[in-house]
PDB file of C-alpha atoms in Angstrom:
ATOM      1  CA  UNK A   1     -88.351  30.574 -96.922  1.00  0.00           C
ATOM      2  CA  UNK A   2     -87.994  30.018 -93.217  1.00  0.00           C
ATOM      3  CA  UNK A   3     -86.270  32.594 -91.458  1.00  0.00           C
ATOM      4  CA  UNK A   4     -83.358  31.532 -88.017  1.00  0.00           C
ATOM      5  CA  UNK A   5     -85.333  30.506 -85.565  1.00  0.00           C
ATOM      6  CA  UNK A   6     -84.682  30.615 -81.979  1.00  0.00           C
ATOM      7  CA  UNK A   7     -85.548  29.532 -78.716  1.00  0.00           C
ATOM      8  CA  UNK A   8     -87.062  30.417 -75.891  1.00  0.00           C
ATOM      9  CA  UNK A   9     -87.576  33.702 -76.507  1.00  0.00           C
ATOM     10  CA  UNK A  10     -87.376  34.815 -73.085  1.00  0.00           C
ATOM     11  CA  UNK A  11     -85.508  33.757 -69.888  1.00  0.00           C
ATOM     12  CA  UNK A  12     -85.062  35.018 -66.531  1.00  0.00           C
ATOM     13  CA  UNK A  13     -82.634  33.180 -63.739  1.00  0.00           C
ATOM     14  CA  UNK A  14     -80.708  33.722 -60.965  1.00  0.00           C
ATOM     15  CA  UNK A  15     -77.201  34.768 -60.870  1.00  0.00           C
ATOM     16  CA  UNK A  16     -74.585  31.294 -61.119  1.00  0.00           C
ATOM     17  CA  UNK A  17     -77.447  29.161 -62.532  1.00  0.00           C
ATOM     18  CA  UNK A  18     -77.181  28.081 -66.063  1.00  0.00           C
ATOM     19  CA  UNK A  19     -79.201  28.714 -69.009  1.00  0.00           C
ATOM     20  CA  UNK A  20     -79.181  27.487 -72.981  1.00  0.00           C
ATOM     21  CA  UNK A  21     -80.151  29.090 -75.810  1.00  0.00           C
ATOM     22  CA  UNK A  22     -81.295  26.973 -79.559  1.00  0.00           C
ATOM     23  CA  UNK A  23     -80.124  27.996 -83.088  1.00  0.00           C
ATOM     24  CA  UNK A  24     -82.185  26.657 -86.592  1.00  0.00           C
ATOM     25  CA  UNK A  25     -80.397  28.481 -89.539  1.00  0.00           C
ATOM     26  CA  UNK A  26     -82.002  29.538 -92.601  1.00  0.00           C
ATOM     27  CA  UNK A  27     -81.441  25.737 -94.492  1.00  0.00           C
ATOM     28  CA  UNK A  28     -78.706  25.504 -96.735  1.00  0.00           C
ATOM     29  CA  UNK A  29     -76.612  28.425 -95.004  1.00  0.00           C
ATOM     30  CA  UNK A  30     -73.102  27.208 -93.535  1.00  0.00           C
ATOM     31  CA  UNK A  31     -72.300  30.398 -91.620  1.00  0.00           C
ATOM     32  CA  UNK A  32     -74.044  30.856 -88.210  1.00  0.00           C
ATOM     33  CA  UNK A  33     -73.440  33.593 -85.581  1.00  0.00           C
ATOM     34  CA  UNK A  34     -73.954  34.380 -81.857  1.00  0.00           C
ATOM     35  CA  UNK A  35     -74.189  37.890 -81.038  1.00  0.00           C
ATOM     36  CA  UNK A  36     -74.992  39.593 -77.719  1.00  0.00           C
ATOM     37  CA  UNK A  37     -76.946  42.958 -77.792  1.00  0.00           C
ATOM     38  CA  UNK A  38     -76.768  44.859 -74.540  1.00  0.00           C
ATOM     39  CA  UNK A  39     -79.656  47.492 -74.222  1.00  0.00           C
ATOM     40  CA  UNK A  40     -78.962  50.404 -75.889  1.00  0.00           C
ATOM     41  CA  UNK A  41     -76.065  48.991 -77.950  1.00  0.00           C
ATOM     42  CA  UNK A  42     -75.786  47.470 -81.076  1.00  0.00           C
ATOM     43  CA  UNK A  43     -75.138  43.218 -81.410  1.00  0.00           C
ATOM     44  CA  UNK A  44     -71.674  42.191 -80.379  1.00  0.00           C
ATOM     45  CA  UNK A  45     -70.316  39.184 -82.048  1.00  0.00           C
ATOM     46  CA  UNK A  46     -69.584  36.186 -79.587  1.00  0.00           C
ATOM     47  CA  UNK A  47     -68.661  33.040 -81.869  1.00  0.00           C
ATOM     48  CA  UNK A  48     -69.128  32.476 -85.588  1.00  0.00           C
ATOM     49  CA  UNK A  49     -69.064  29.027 -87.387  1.00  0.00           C
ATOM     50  CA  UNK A  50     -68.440  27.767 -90.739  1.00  0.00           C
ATOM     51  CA  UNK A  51     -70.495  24.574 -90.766  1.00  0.00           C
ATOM     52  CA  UNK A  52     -69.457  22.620 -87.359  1.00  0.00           C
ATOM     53  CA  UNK A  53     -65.946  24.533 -87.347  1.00  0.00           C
ATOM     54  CA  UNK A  54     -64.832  27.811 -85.161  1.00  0.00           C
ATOM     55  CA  UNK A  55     -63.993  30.650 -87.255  1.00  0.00           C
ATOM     56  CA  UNK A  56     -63.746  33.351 -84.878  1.00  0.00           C
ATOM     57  CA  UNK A  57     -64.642  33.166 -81.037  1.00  0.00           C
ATOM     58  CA  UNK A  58     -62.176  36.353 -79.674  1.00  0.00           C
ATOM     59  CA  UNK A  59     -64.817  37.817 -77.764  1.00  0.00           C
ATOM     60  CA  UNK A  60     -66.359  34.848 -76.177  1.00  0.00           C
ATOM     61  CA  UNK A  61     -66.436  34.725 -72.718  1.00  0.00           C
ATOM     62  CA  UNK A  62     -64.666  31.250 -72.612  1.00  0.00           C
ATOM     63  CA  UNK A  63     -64.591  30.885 -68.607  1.00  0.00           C
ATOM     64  CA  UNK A  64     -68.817  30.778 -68.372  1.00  0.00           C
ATOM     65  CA  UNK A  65     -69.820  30.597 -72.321  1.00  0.00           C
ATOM     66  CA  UNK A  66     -69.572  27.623 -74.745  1.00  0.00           C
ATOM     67  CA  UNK A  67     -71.201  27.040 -77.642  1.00  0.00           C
ATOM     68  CA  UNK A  68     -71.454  23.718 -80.102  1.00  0.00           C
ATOM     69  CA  UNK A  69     -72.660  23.759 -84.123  1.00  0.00           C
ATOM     70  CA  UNK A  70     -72.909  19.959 -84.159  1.00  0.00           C
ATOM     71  CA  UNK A  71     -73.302  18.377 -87.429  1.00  0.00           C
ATOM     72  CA  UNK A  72     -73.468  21.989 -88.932  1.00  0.00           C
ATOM     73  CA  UNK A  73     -76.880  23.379 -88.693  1.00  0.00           C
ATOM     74  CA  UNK A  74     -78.295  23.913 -85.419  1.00  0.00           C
ATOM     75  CA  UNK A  75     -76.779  25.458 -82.482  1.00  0.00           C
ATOM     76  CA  UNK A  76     -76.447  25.989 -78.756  1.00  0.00           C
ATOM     77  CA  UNK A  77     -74.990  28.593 -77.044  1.00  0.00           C
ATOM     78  CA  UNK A  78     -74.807  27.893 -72.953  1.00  0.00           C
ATOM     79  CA  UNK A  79     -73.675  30.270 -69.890  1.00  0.00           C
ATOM     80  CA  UNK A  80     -72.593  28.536 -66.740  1.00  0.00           C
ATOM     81  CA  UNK A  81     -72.630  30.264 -64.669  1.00  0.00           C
ATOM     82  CA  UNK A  82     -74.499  33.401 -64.919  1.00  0.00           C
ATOM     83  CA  UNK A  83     -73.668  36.681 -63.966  1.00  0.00           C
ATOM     84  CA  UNK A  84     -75.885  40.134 -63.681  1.00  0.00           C
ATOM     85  CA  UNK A  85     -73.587  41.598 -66.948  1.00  0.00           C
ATOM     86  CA  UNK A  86     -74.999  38.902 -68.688  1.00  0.00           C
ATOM     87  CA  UNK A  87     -78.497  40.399 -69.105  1.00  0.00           C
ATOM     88  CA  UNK A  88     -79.218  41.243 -72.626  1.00  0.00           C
ATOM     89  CA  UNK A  89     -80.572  39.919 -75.592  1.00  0.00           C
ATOM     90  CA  UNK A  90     -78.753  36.800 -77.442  1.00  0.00           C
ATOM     91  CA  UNK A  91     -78.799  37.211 -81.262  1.00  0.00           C
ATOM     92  CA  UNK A  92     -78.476  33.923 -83.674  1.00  0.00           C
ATOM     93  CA  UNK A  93     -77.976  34.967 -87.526  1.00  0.00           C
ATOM     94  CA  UNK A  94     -77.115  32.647 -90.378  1.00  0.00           C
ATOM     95  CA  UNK A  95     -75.470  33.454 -94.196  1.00  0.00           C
ATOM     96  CA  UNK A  96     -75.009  31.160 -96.971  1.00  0.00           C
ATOM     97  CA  UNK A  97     -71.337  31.521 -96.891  1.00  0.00           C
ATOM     98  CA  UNK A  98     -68.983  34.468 -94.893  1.00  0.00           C
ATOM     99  CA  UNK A  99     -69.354  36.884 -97.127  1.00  0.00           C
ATOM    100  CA  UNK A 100     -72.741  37.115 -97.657  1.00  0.00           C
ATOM    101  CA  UNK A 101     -75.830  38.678 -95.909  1.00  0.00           C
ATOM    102  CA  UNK A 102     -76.334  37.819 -92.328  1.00  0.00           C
ATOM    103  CA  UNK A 103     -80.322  37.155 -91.534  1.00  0.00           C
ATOM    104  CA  UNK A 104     -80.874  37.243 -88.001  1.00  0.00           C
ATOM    105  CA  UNK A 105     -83.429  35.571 -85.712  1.00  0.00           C
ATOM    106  CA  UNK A 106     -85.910  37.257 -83.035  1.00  0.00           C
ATOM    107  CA  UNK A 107     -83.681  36.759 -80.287  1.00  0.00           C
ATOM    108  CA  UNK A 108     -83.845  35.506 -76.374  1.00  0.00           C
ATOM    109  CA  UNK A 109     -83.837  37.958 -73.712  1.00  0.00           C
ATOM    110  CA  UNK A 110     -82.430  36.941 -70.971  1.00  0.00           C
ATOM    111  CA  UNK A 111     -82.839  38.433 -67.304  1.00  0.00           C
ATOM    112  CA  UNK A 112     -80.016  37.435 -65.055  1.00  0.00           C
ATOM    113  CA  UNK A 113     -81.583  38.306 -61.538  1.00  0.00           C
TER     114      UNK A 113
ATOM    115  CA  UNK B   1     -62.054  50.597 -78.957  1.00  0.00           C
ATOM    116  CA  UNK B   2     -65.735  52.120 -80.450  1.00  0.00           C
ATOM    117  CA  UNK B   3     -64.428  50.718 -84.056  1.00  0.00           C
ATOM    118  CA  UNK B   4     -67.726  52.420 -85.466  1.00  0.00           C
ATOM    119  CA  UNK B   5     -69.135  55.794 -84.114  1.00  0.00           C
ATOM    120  CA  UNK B   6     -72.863  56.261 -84.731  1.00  0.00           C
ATOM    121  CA  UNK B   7     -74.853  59.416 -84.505  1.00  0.00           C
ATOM    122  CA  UNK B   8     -77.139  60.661 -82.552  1.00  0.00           C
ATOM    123  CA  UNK B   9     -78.840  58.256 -80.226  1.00  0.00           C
ATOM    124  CA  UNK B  10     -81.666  59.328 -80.589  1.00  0.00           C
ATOM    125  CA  UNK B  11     -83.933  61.344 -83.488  1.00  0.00           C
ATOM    126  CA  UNK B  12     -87.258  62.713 -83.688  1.00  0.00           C
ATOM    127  CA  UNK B  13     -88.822  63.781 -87.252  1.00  0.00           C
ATOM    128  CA  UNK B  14     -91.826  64.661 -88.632  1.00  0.00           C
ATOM    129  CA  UNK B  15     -93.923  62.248 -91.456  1.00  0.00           C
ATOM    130  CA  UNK B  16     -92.272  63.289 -93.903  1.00  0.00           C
ATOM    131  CA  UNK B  17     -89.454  64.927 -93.466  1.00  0.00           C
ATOM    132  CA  UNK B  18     -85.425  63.413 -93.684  1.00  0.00           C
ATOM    133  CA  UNK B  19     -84.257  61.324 -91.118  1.00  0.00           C
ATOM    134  CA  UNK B  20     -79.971  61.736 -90.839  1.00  0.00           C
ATOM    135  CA  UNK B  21     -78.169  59.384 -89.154  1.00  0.00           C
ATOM    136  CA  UNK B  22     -73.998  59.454 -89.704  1.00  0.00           C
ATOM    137  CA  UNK B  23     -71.363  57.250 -89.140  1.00  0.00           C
ATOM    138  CA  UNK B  24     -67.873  57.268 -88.471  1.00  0.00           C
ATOM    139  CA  UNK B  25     -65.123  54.154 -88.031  1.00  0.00           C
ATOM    140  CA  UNK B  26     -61.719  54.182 -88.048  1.00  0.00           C
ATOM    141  CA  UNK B  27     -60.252  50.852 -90.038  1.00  0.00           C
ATOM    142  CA  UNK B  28     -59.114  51.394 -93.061  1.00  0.00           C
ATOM    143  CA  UNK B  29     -59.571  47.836 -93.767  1.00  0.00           C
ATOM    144  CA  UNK B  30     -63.635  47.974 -93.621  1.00  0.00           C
ATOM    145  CA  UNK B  31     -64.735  47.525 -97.251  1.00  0.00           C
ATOM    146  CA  UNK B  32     -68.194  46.767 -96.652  1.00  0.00           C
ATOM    147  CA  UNK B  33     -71.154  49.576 -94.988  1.00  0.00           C
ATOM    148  CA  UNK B  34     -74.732  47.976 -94.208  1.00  0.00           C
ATOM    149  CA  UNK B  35     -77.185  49.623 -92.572  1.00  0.00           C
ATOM    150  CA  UNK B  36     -79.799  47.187 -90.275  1.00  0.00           C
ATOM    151  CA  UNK B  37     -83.427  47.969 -89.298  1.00  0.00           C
ATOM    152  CA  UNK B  38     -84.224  46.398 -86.106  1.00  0.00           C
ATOM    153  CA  UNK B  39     -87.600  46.401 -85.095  1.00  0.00           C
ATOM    154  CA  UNK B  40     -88.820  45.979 -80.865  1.00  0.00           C
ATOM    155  CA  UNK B  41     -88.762  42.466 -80.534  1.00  0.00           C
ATOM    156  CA  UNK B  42     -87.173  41.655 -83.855  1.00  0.00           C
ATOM    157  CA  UNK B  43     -83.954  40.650 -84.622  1.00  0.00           C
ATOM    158  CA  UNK B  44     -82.122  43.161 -87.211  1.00  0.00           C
ATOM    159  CA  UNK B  45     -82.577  43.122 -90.800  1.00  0.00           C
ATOM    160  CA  UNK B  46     -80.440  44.552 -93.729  1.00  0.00           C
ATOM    161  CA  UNK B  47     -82.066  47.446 -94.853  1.00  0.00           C
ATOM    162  CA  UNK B  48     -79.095  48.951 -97.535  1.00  0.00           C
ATOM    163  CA  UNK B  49     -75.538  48.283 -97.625  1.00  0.00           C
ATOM    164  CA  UNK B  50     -72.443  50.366 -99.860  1.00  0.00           C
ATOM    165  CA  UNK B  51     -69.031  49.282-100.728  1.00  0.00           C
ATOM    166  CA  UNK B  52     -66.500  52.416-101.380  1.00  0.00           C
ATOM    167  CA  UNK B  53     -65.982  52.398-104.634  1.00  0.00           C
ATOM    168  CA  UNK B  54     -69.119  54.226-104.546  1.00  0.00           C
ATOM    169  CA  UNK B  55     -70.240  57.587-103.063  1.00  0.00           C
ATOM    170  CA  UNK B  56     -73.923  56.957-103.047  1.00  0.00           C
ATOM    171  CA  UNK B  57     -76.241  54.173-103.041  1.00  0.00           C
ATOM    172  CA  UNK B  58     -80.253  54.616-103.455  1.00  0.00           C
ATOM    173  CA  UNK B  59     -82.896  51.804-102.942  1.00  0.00           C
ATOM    174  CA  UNK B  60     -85.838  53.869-102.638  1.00  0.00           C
ATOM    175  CA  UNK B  61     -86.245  55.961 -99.866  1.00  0.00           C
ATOM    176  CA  UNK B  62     -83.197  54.950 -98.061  1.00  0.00           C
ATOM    177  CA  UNK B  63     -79.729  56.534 -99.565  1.00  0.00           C
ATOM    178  CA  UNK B  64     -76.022  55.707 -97.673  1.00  0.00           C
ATOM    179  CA  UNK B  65     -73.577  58.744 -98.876  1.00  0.00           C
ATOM    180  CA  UNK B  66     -70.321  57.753 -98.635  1.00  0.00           C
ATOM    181  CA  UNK B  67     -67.433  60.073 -97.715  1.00  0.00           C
ATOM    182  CA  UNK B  68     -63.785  57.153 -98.026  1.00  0.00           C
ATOM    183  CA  UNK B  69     -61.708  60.219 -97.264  1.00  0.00           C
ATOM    184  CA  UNK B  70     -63.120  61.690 -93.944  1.00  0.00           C
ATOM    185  CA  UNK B  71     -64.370  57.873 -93.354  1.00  0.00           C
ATOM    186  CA  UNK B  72     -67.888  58.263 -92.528  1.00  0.00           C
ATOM    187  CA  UNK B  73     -71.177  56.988 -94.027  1.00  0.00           C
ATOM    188  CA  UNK B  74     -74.516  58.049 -93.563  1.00  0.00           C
ATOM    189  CA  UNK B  75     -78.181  56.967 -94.355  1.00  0.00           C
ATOM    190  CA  UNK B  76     -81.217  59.258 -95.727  1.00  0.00           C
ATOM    191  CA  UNK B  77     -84.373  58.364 -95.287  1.00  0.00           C
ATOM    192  CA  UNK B  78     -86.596  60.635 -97.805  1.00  0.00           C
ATOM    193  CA  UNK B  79     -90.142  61.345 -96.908  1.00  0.00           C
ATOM    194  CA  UNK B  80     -89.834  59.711 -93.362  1.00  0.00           C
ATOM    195  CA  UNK B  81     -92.972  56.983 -92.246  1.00  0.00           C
ATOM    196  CA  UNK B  82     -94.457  56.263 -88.888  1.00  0.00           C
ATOM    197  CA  UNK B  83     -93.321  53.065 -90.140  1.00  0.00           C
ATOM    198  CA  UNK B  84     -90.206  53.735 -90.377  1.00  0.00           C
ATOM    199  CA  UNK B  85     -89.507  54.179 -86.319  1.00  0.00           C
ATOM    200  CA  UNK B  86     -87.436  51.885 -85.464  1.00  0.00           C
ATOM    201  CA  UNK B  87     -83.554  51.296 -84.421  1.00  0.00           C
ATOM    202  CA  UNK B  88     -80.911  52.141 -87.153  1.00  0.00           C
ATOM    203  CA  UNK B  89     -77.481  50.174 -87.032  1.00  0.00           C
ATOM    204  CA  UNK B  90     -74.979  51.432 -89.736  1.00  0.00           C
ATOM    205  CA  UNK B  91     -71.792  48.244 -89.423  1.00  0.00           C
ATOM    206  CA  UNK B  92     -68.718  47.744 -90.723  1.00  0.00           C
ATOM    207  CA  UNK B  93     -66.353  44.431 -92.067  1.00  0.00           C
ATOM    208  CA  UNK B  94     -63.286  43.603 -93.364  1.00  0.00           C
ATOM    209  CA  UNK B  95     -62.966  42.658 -97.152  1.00  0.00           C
ATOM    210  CA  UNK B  96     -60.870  39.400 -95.535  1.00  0.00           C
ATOM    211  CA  UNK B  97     -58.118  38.664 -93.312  1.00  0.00           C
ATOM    212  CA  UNK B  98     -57.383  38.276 -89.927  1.00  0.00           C
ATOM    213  CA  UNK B  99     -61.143  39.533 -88.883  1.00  0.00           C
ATOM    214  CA  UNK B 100     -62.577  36.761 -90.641  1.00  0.00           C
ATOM    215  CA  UNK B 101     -65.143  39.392 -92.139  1.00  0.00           C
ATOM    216  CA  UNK B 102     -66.600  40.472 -88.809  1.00  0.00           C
ATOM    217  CA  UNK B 103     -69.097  43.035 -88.618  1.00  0.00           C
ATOM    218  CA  UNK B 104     -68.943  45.564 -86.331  1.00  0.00           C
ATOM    219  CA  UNK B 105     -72.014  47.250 -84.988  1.00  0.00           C
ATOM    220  CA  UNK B 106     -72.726  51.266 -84.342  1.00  0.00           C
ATOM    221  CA  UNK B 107     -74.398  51.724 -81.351  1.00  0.00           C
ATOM    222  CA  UNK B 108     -77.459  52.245 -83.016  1.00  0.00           C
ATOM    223  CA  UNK B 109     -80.466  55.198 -83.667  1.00  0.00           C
ATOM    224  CA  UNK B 110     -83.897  55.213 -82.117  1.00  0.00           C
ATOM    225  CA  UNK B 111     -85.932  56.879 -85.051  1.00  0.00           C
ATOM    226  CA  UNK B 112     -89.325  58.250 -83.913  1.00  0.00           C
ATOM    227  CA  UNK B 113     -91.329  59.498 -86.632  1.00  0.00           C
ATOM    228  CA  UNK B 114     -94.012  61.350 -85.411  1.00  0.00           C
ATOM    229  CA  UNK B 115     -97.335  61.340 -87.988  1.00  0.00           C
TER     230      UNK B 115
END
């Protein structure tokens, strides 16, 4: 079974550019995730969907971030613009249903110069 | 608000001896304990998880004790690995509700076993 996979892997910009990150879920799982993991912390949550619908976006930085799950299964989160505190690692993770495990993908790391 | 206290930062053991790492949070509305594994470069992965109707749960090496009373939870590892150096999470979610069963992370352990 194919794990989430993400891409790129690794980004650096400059501060007020833009930058996107890509989402595959594990196939057949409705629930995807967008975390942020600073260094040295553990993964924050930013949005979580249930298929192509919002379930919980309270910590989502709503002025620079969006994020789309169009027709349910892959996903884009997208920062515009950038800031320095934006520098971490972006997490995608997928579960068949809300409850269940969440399996999480290798990450981006992005540098915000 | 930390939600989820983790402890310590950092740990150093010997091949094999037991690695300790605790946990503290402070909803009373968590009803679910995993602990992650994440690997440089990797993404995290589920290692062991506990619900609290339980005081112990043992897959192995790994063992979360759980303490519903003083709220804190803590994995074991028995007979610690050079493979087992990595970065603990312990997390914590809702059974439902308003959170929309969120998990909230620890800060997370850097294990170093030494061989």
């Amino acid at each position: 079974e194919a794990g989430v996979a993400q891409s790129p892997r690794y980004k650096i910009i400059e501060k007020r550019q833009s930058v996107a990150f890509w989402c595959n879920p594990i196939s057949g799982h409705a629930t995807l995730y967008w975390y942020q993991q600073i260094l040295g912390q553990g993964p924050k949550l930013l949005i979580q969907f249930q298929n192509n619908g919002v379930v919980d976006d309270s910590q989502l930085p709503k002025d620079r971030f969006s994020a789309e799950r169009l027709k349910g299964v892959d996903s884009t989160l997208k920062i515009q613009p950038a800031k320095l505190e934006d520098s971490a690692v972006y997490l995608c993770a997928s579960s068949l249903y809300l409850t269940d495990t969440q399996y999480f993908g290798p990450g981006t790391r992005l540098t915000v110069l | 608000q930390q939600q989820v206290k983790q402890s310590p930062q950092s740990l150093i053991v010997q091949k094999g001896g037991i690695s300790i790492i605790n946990c503290a949070y402070e909803n009373t509305a968590f009803d679910y304990f995993p602990w992650y594994q994440q690997f440089p470069g990797k993404g995290p992965a589920l290692l062991i998880a506990i619900r609290p109707d339980v005081s112990e749960k043992k897959e192995g090496r790994f063992t979360i004790s759980f303490n519903k009373s003083a709220k804190q939870f803590s994995l074991h590892i028995m007979d610690s690995q050079p493979g087992d150096s990595a970065t603990y999470f312990c997390a914590a979610r809702p059974l439902g509700g308003g959170s929309n069963y969120k998990l909230t992370f620890g800060k997370g352990t850097l294990l170093t076993v030494n061989p």
